[in-house]
Short mmCIF file of C-alpha atoms and ligand atoms in Angstrom, two decimals:
data_model
loop_
_atom_site.label_atom_id
_atom_site.label_comp_id
_atom_site.label_asym_id
_atom_site.label_seq_id
_atom_site.Cartn_x
_atom_site.Cartn_y
_atom_site.Cartn_z
CA MET R 1 16.77 18.62 -13.29
CA ARG R 2 17.25 18.63 -9.48
CA VAL R 3 14.42 16.78 -7.69
CA ALA R 4 13.82 16.33 -3.95
CA VAL R 5 11.74 13.28 -3.03
CA ILE R 6 10.62 13.57 0.56
CA GLY R 7 9.84 10.13 2.06
CA GLY R 8 11.66 6.96 1.64
CA GLY R 9 8.67 4.67 1.71
CA VAL R 10 7.65 2.50 -1.19
CA VAL R 11 6.25 5.27 -3.09
CA GLY R 12 9.22 7.76 -2.58
CA LEU R 13 11.76 5.04 -3.41
CA SER R 14 9.76 4.02 -6.51
CA ALA R 15 9.74 7.68 -7.68
CA THR R 16 13.36 7.97 -6.88
CA VAL R 17 14.29 4.94 -9.09
CA ALA R 18 12.16 6.20 -11.84
CA LEU R 19 13.79 9.64 -11.69
CA LEU R 20 17.27 8.21 -11.83
CA ARG R 21 16.21 6.27 -14.85
CA GLN R 22 15.10 9.50 -16.42
CA GLY R 23 18.62 10.99 -15.66
CA ALA R 24 17.30 13.46 -12.98
CA ASP R 25 19.60 14.62 -10.24
CA VAL R 26 17.45 13.24 -7.37
CA ARG R 27 17.72 13.10 -3.69
CA CYS R 28 15.29 11.03 -1.46
CA TYR R 29 15.01 12.31 2.08
CA GLU R 30 13.97 9.63 4.67
CA ALA R 31 13.38 10.57 8.42
CA GLY R 32 13.70 7.00 9.64
CA GLU R 33 14.26 3.58 8.20
CA PRO R 34 13.45 3.22 4.38
CA MET R 35 10.08 1.55 4.07
CA GLY R 36 9.93 1.34 7.90
CA GLU R 37 6.44 3.08 8.41
CA ARG R 38 3.41 2.30 6.19
CA SER R 39 5.63 0.06 4.03
CA ALA R 40 6.86 -2.04 6.95
CA GLY R 41 6.55 -5.79 7.09
CA ASP R 42 7.44 -8.42 4.49
CA THR R 43 4.39 -8.95 2.54
CA ARG R 44 1.26 -7.28 0.98
CA ILE R 45 -1.65 -8.33 -1.33
CA PHE R 46 -1.55 -7.59 -4.96
CA ARG R 47 -4.73 -7.58 -6.94
CA LEU R 48 -6.18 -6.42 -10.18
CA ALA R 49 -9.56 -6.53 -8.54
CA HIS R 50 -10.89 -3.15 -7.67
CA VAL R 51 -14.42 -1.66 -7.67
CA TYR R 52 -13.39 1.04 -10.18
CA PRO R 53 -12.34 0.10 -13.69
CA ASP R 54 -9.68 2.88 -13.79
CA MET R 55 -8.01 1.29 -10.73
CA VAL R 56 -8.01 -2.13 -12.32
CA GLU R 57 -6.37 -0.75 -15.39
CA LEU R 58 -3.73 1.03 -13.26
CA ALA R 59 -3.19 -2.11 -11.33
CA ALA R 60 -2.57 -4.07 -14.49
CA ARG R 61 0.02 -1.50 -15.59
CA SER R 62 1.65 -1.75 -12.15
CA ARG R 63 1.84 -5.40 -12.47
CA THR R 64 3.86 -5.11 -15.72
CA VAL R 65 6.24 -2.83 -13.95
CA PHE R 66 6.54 -5.26 -11.13
CA ALA R 67 7.57 -7.97 -13.63
CA GLU R 68 10.25 -5.70 -15.04
CA TRP R 69 11.58 -4.93 -11.64
CA GLY R 70 11.57 -8.69 -10.85
CA GLU R 71 13.82 -9.23 -13.68
CA ARG R 72 16.16 -6.51 -12.49
CA ALA R 73 16.04 -7.72 -9.00
CA GLY R 74 16.66 -11.44 -10.05
CA GLY R 75 13.49 -12.90 -8.56
CA LEU R 76 9.71 -12.45 -8.59
CA LEU R 77 8.37 -9.60 -6.56
CA ILE R 78 4.89 -11.02 -6.64
CA ASP R 79 4.25 -14.70 -5.63
CA PRO R 80 1.46 -15.46 -8.29
CA VAL R 81 -1.04 -17.42 -5.97
CA GLY R 82 -4.06 -15.33 -7.03
CA THR R 83 -6.45 -13.25 -5.04
CA VAL R 84 -10.09 -13.95 -4.01
CA VAL R 85 -12.75 -11.35 -3.16
CA SER R 86 -15.87 -12.77 -1.52
CA GLY R 87 -19.23 -11.61 -0.47
CA ALA R 88 -22.20 -9.77 -1.95
CA GLY R 89 -19.82 -7.01 -3.27
CA ALA R 90 -17.86 -9.49 -5.33
CA GLN R 91 -20.21 -9.03 -8.28
CA ARG R 92 -19.48 -5.24 -8.36
CA TRP R 93 -15.78 -5.96 -8.34
CA ALA R 94 -16.25 -8.47 -11.17
CA ALA R 95 -18.14 -5.98 -13.17
CA ALA R 96 -15.24 -3.31 -12.86
CA MET R 97 -12.79 -6.04 -13.87
CA THR R 98 -14.83 -7.05 -16.97
CA VAL R 99 -15.15 -3.43 -18.09
CA ALA R 100 -11.33 -3.01 -17.76
CA GLY R 101 -10.77 -6.22 -19.79
CA ALA R 102 -9.19 -8.13 -16.89
CA ALA R 103 -9.49 -11.89 -16.59
CA CYS R 104 -11.56 -13.09 -13.55
CA GLU R 105 -14.07 -15.72 -12.55
CA LEU R 106 -17.17 -15.60 -10.16
CA VAL R 107 -17.53 -18.99 -8.27
CA GLU R 108 -19.43 -20.06 -5.22
CA PRO R 109 -17.84 -21.26 -1.88
CA GLY R 110 -16.78 -24.94 -2.28
CA SER R 111 -15.60 -24.33 -5.94
CA SER R 112 -12.33 -26.25 -6.84
CA LEU R 113 -10.90 -22.89 -7.90
CA LEU R 114 -10.65 -21.76 -4.22
CA ARG R 115 -7.82 -22.37 -1.81
CA LEU R 116 -8.69 -20.40 1.32
CA PRO R 117 -8.32 -21.18 5.13
CA ALA R 118 -12.06 -21.43 5.47
CA THR R 119 -14.73 -23.44 3.49
CA THR R 120 -17.88 -21.78 4.84
CA PHE R 121 -18.22 -18.01 4.10
CA ALA R 122 -20.59 -15.70 2.26
CA GLY R 123 -20.33 -16.03 -1.58
CA PRO R 124 -20.07 -15.45 -4.40
CA ALA R 125 -16.34 -15.28 -4.70
CA LEU R 126 -14.31 -13.59 -7.35
CA VAL R 127 -11.18 -15.29 -8.49
CA ASP R 128 -8.48 -12.73 -9.67
CA PRO R 129 -5.81 -15.02 -11.23
CA SER R 130 -3.33 -11.99 -11.57
CA GLY R 131 -3.28 -11.40 -7.81
CA GLY R 132 -0.80 -12.61 -5.41
CA VAL R 133 1.61 -11.85 -2.44
CA ILE R 134 3.79 -8.77 -2.93
CA ARG R 135 7.26 -9.77 -1.57
CA VAL R 136 7.97 -6.54 0.20
CA ASP R 137 11.15 -7.92 1.65
CA ARG R 138 12.61 -8.31 -1.91
CA LEU R 139 11.01 -5.12 -3.04
CA ARG R 140 12.69 -3.18 -0.27
CA THR R 141 16.10 -4.63 -0.98
CA PHE R 142 15.75 -3.92 -4.64
CA LEU R 143 14.65 -0.37 -4.21
CA VAL R 144 17.29 0.60 -1.45
CA ALA R 145 20.06 -0.81 -3.68
CA ALA R 146 18.62 0.97 -6.71
CA ALA R 147 18.33 4.37 -4.91
CA GLY R 148 21.89 3.92 -3.65
CA ASP R 149 23.60 7.05 -2.43
CA ARG R 150 20.61 9.19 -3.51
CA LEU R 151 18.85 8.09 -0.35
CA ARG R 152 19.70 10.52 2.49
CA ARG R 153 18.78 9.98 6.04
CA ALA R 154 17.36 13.35 7.15
CA ARG R 155 13.98 14.65 8.25
CA VAL R 156 12.67 17.56 6.08
CA ASP R 157 11.26 20.27 8.28
CA ALA R 158 9.91 22.53 5.48
CA VAL R 159 9.56 23.03 1.74
CA GLU R 160 9.15 26.58 0.39
CA GLU R 161 8.87 27.85 -3.20
CA THR R 162 10.95 30.79 -4.20
CA ALA R 163 11.37 32.63 -7.50
CA THR R 164 14.41 30.46 -8.38
CA GLY R 165 13.35 27.01 -7.10
CA VAL R 166 12.15 25.13 -4.05
CA ARG R 167 14.01 25.30 -0.73
CA VAL R 168 14.16 22.04 1.09
CA ARG R 169 15.00 22.52 4.75
CA THR R 170 16.33 19.73 7.21
CA GLY R 171 17.76 20.50 10.59
CA THR R 172 21.22 21.08 9.16
CA THR R 173 20.95 21.76 5.39
CA VAL R 174 19.09 23.90 2.98
CA ASP R 175 18.93 22.59 -0.58
CA THR R 176 17.49 24.40 -3.59
CA VAL R 177 15.87 22.21 -6.34
CA ASP R 178 13.70 22.47 -9.36
CA ALA R 179 10.94 20.12 -8.25
CA VAL R 180 9.70 18.56 -4.96
CA LEU R 181 7.63 15.38 -4.53
CA ILE R 182 6.06 15.00 -1.10
CA CYS R 183 5.13 11.30 -0.61
CA ALA R 184 5.93 11.10 3.16
CA GLY R 185 2.97 8.84 4.24
CA SER R 186 1.67 10.20 7.64
CA GLY R 187 4.16 13.03 7.42
CA THR R 188 2.60 14.37 4.04
CA SER R 189 -0.13 16.56 5.51
CA ALA R 190 2.12 18.58 7.78
CA LEU R 191 4.78 19.23 5.18
CA ALA R 192 2.15 19.89 2.32
CA ALA R 193 0.16 22.29 4.58
CA GLY R 194 3.40 24.25 5.25
CA ALA R 195 3.62 24.75 1.44
CA GLY R 196 0.04 25.63 1.03
CA ILE R 197 -1.23 22.31 -0.16
CA ASP R 198 -4.22 20.68 1.61
CA THR R 199 -4.26 16.98 2.09
CA PRO R 200 -6.16 14.84 4.58
CA ALA R 201 -4.71 14.96 8.10
CA ALA R 202 -6.96 12.63 10.13
CA LEU R 203 -5.29 9.38 11.17
CA GLU R 204 -6.36 6.01 12.76
CA HIS R 205 -4.40 3.13 13.97
CA HIS R 206 -4.37 -0.22 12.14
CA LEU R 207 -2.99 -3.61 13.03
CA ARG R 208 -2.35 -6.79 11.00
CA VAL R 209 -1.70 -10.10 13.00
CA SER R 210 0.01 -13.30 11.85
CA PHE R 211 -1.01 -16.86 12.96
CA PRO R 212 0.35 -20.43 12.32
CA ILE R 213 -1.39 -22.39 9.44
CA ARG R 214 -2.49 -25.79 10.48
CA PRO R 215 -1.18 -28.86 8.51
CA GLY R 216 -3.69 -29.84 5.81
CA ALA R 217 -4.48 -26.30 4.73
CA PRO R 218 -5.03 -25.72 1.01
CA SER R 219 -1.75 -24.84 -0.59
CA PRO R 220 -0.55 -22.32 -1.70
CA PRO R 221 -3.62 -20.41 -0.39
CA GLN R 222 -4.88 -17.38 -2.28
CA CYS R 223 -4.93 -13.90 -0.79
CA TRP R 224 -8.42 -13.23 0.41
CA ILE R 225 -10.48 -10.06 0.89
CA THR R 226 -13.98 -9.93 2.25
CA GLU R 227 -16.30 -7.34 3.69
CA GLU R 228 -18.41 -10.05 5.22
CA ALA R 229 -16.35 -11.12 8.25
CA PRO R 230 -18.43 -11.65 11.40
CA GLY R 231 -17.20 -9.34 14.21
CA LEU R 232 -15.09 -7.27 11.84
CA LEU R 233 -15.98 -4.57 9.26
CA GLY R 234 -14.07 -6.49 6.71
CA THR R 235 -10.89 -8.46 6.43
CA TYR R 236 -7.77 -8.94 4.15
CA GLN R 237 -5.76 -12.17 4.52
CA HIS R 238 -2.74 -13.63 2.85
CA LEU R 239 0.41 -15.80 3.27
CA ALA R 240 3.03 -13.88 5.24
CA GLY R 241 5.73 -16.46 5.00
CA PRO R 242 6.04 -20.22 5.11
CA GLY R 243 3.26 -21.62 7.30
CA THR R 244 2.32 -17.98 8.33
CA TRP R 245 -1.25 -16.46 7.72
CA ALA R 246 -1.66 -12.71 8.08
CA VAL R 247 -5.07 -11.46 8.98
CA GLY R 248 -5.96 -7.75 8.90
CA GLY R 249 -9.20 -6.03 9.18
CA ASP R 250 -11.19 -3.00 10.12
CA ILE R 251 -12.87 -2.90 13.46
CA ASP R 252 -15.32 -0.24 14.99
CA SER R 253 -13.56 3.07 14.36
CA SER R 254 -14.13 4.14 17.96
CA LEU R 255 -11.71 1.49 19.11
CA VAL R 256 -8.83 2.71 16.74
CA ARG R 257 -9.27 6.47 17.09
CA TRP R 258 -6.05 8.38 16.94
CA ASP R 259 -6.53 10.04 20.28
CA GLY R 260 -7.40 6.75 21.98
CA GLY R 261 -3.62 5.95 21.62
CA ARG R 262 -1.73 3.15 19.81
CA PRO R 263 -1.68 0.56 22.77
CA ALA R 264 -5.46 0.51 23.24
CA ALA R 265 -5.99 0.41 19.42
CA GLU R 266 -3.51 -2.58 19.05
CA GLN R 267 -5.00 -4.43 22.08
CA ALA R 268 -8.56 -4.01 20.55
CA SER R 269 -7.40 -5.12 16.97
CA LEU R 270 -5.52 -8.06 18.29
CA ALA R 271 -8.55 -9.27 20.40
CA ALA R 272 -11.02 -8.85 17.47
CA LEU R 273 -8.77 -10.44 14.83
CA THR R 274 -7.85 -13.46 17.09
CA ALA R 275 -11.50 -14.08 17.98
CA TYR R 276 -12.45 -13.99 14.17
CA THR R 277 -9.59 -16.38 13.37
CA ALA R 278 -10.64 -18.79 16.06
CA GLU R 279 -14.25 -18.90 14.92
CA HIS R 280 -13.98 -18.68 11.22
CA LEU R 281 -10.60 -19.96 9.98
CA PRO R 282 -10.46 -23.74 10.73
CA PHE R 283 -7.09 -24.05 9.04
CA VAL R 284 -5.31 -21.31 11.10
CA GLU R 285 -4.26 -21.67 14.79
CA PRO R 286 -5.57 -18.66 16.69
CA ARG R 287 -2.18 -17.99 18.36
CA PRO R 288 -0.73 -14.70 17.33
CA ILE R 289 2.93 -14.83 16.34
CA GLY R 290 3.58 -11.39 14.76
CA THR R 291 2.03 -8.07 13.98
CA VAL R 292 2.52 -5.19 11.61
CA TYR R 293 1.22 -1.71 12.72
CA CYS R 294 0.60 1.31 10.75
CA THR R 295 -1.29 4.58 10.69
CA HIS R 296 -3.86 5.22 8.02
CA ASN R 297 -6.17 7.84 6.74
CA PRO R 298 -9.87 6.78 7.55
CA ASP R 299 -12.23 6.93 4.68
CA LEU R 300 -9.82 7.21 1.72
CA GLY R 301 -10.27 3.65 0.60
CA ASP R 302 -8.57 2.54 -2.56
CA GLY R 303 -7.65 5.69 -4.60
CA LEU R 304 -4.79 7.76 -5.81
CA GLN R 305 -4.77 11.47 -5.35
CA PHE R 306 -2.34 14.14 -6.45
CA VAL R 307 -2.09 17.75 -5.63
CA ARG R 308 0.17 20.32 -7.16
CA ARG R 309 1.25 23.86 -6.17
CA GLY R 310 3.77 25.29 -8.47
CA ARG R 311 6.85 23.19 -8.45
CA ILE R 312 5.64 21.06 -5.50
CA LEU R 313 3.61 17.94 -6.06
CA ALA R 314 2.04 15.96 -3.18
CA MET R 315 0.51 12.38 -3.44
CA TYR R 316 -1.68 10.49 -1.02
CA GLY R 317 -3.79 7.41 -0.93
CA GLU R 318 -4.40 4.02 0.70
CA ASN R 319 -3.20 0.63 -0.29
CA LEU R 320 -0.42 2.01 -2.34
CA MET R 321 2.03 -0.93 -2.34
CA LYS R 322 0.29 -2.58 -5.29
CA PHE R 323 0.61 0.63 -7.35
CA ALA R 324 4.09 1.67 -6.33
CA PRO R 325 6.07 0.85 -9.36
CA LEU R 326 3.47 2.53 -11.64
CA LEU R 327 3.27 5.48 -9.18
CA GLY R 328 7.09 5.97 -9.33
CA GLU R 329 6.93 6.36 -13.10
CA THR R 330 3.84 8.59 -13.01
CA LEU R 331 5.50 10.92 -10.49
CA ALA R 332 8.68 11.06 -12.32
CA ALA R 333 6.96 12.03 -15.53
CA ALA R 334 5.04 14.70 -13.58
CA CYS R 335 8.20 16.08 -12.24
CA ALA R 336 9.66 16.37 -15.69
CA ASP R 337 6.69 18.03 -17.35
CA GLY R 338 5.23 19.97 -14.45
CA SER R 339 1.82 18.22 -14.85
CA THR R 340 -0.54 16.77 -12.16
CA PRO R 341 -1.44 13.22 -12.67
CA ALA R 342 -5.32 12.28 -12.87
CA ASN R 343 -6.83 11.17 -9.59
CA ALA R 344 -8.12 7.56 -9.69
CA GLY R 345 -10.64 5.59 -7.82
CA PRO R 346 -13.49 6.70 -5.64
CA HIS R 347 -12.28 10.36 -5.46
CA ALA R 348 -11.44 10.75 -9.05
CA GLY R 349 -12.44 14.24 -10.05
CA VAL R 350 -12.07 15.64 -6.61
CA ALA R 351 -9.35 18.38 -6.72
C1 FAD B 401 -0.73 -3.75 7.88
C2 FAD B 401 -0.92 -3.15 6.51
C3 FAD B 401 -1.40 -3.80 5.52
C4 FAD B 401 -1.50 -3.24 4.19
N1 FAD B 401 -1.91 -4.08 3.18
C5 FAD B 401 -1.87 -3.66 1.84
C6 FAD B 401 -2.07 -4.53 0.81
O1 FAD B 401 -2.43 -5.58 1.02
N2 FAD B 401 -1.92 -4.01 -0.44
C7 FAD B 401 -1.45 -2.78 -0.72
O2 FAD B 401 -1.31 -2.48 -1.90
N3 FAD B 401 -1.19 -1.91 0.34
C8 FAD B 401 -1.36 -2.41 1.58
N4 FAD B 401 -1.05 -1.48 2.61
C9 FAD B 401 -0.73 -0.15 2.34
C10 FAD B 401 0.66 0.10 1.80
O3 FAD B 401 1.61 -0.66 2.56
C11 FAD B 401 0.97 1.68 2.03
O4 FAD B 401 -0.03 2.33 1.36
C12 FAD B 401 2.27 1.93 1.31
O5 FAD B 401 3.26 1.20 1.93
C13 FAD B 401 2.47 3.38 1.70
O6 FAD B 401 3.77 3.81 1.20
P1 FAD B 401 4.18 5.35 1.29
O7 FAD B 401 5.49 5.48 0.65
O8 FAD B 401 3.15 6.26 0.87
O9 FAD B 401 4.26 5.59 2.84
P2 FAD B 401 5.35 5.18 3.99
O10 FAD B 401 5.86 3.86 3.76
O11 FAD B 401 4.81 5.50 5.28
O12 FAD B 401 6.64 6.15 3.72
C14 FAD B 401 6.67 7.55 4.00
C15 FAD B 401 8.03 7.81 4.48
O13 FAD B 401 8.14 9.16 4.72
C16 FAD B 401 8.98 9.28 5.78
N5 FAD B 401 8.78 10.72 6.27
C17 FAD B 401 7.63 11.16 6.90
N6 FAD B 401 7.85 12.55 7.14
C18 FAD B 401 9.10 12.89 6.67
C19 FAD B 401 9.77 14.02 6.66
N7 FAD B 401 9.29 15.22 7.12
N8 FAD B 401 11.04 14.01 6.13
C20 FAD B 401 11.56 12.82 5.75
N9 FAD B 401 10.84 11.70 5.67
C21 FAD B 401 9.67 11.63 6.17
C22 FAD B 401 8.60 8.26 6.79
O14 FAD B 401 9.52 7.90 7.79
C23 FAD B 401 8.23 7.13 5.92
O15 FAD B 401 9.26 6.09 5.76
C24 FAD B 401 -0.95 -2.05 3.86
C25 FAD B 401 -0.44 -1.26 4.91
C26 FAD B 401 -0.25 -1.86 6.23
C27 FAD B 401 0.42 -1.13 7.24
#
């Protein structure tokens, strides 16, 4: 089977590797650097914790594939420090984990189970012991090596289904294949629309900032997610390297609007995240030392969505890094049998 995967981000590369294992004749088209857009940077948060039980189960399956890949890669792809979700919503997350049969514990701030860069924050806190830091640097090296010469540096301009297959057009070539996967991140909606597939097109700017950790901080700190972060609409935080703490978060959407431009959005995000860090993270020095920027689709939240038209399958969602190994296998299987995987999360059931 000839398959074209469009997009060499973590999802496209994971699908390429799974398709290769399946014996498919696969080519992955990447317009820029592999994992250089939404998959950029060296770390992400892994968690089983989700508000929806189906997402908890999928994350558990993904963690199993992460472990297998770690063995093939010769080193852990997730540093197993655990993940904490705090605030009033933690009880809902815990309930979903319990329904899905995942281990977790609800504690109050001050508990000896917590290793966070702050001691005073809104509780309760859900400890997800299976969470941790995804080593994107190692994952990128593994996936690019595993994809090998199947990765092709070219921008796809259009995909069109014909009676005999699907034509994949770049500036210089036209290939005809049996199946196409569109997993091109912010490029998905334009390509999919050209093939008659409707996916969300709205975009926002987003920024994560890294700061030095002060001596004496709890070690190794857990990844941390909370919707109750003063001055922010929520924050996620984790170890981004030795002695480095990454703080991301949502700010007022009017400040990160797409048409407001990237520089203004980055400046507003940097100011808000630095102010929050200065006031609420006593173990972190509020001196920015690095940033990771990406575009994202507002209002998608955690969730996996798949849309098929004939031999073309498009996939989109947010926070996909933690699901990538499982997504790769799911997408490869869907290419082989022509099926459409079930949506998961808040939009499950939405076609
Ligand atoms: C700051 C930040 C923090 C995050 N935190 C987390 C987290 O803690 N946990 C988590 O699980 N996820 C997290 N995410 C989200 C996660 O990283 C992304 O959802 C995931 O990396 C998306 O991968 P992707 O392959 O879908 O998209 P991308 O990585 O953007 O890949 C799509 C690729 O398609 C290519 N492309 C686009 N158009 C075309 C075309 N026409 N032809 C050829 N190639 C094309 C692009 O160049 C790009 O490389 C975070 C993201 C960011 C940026």
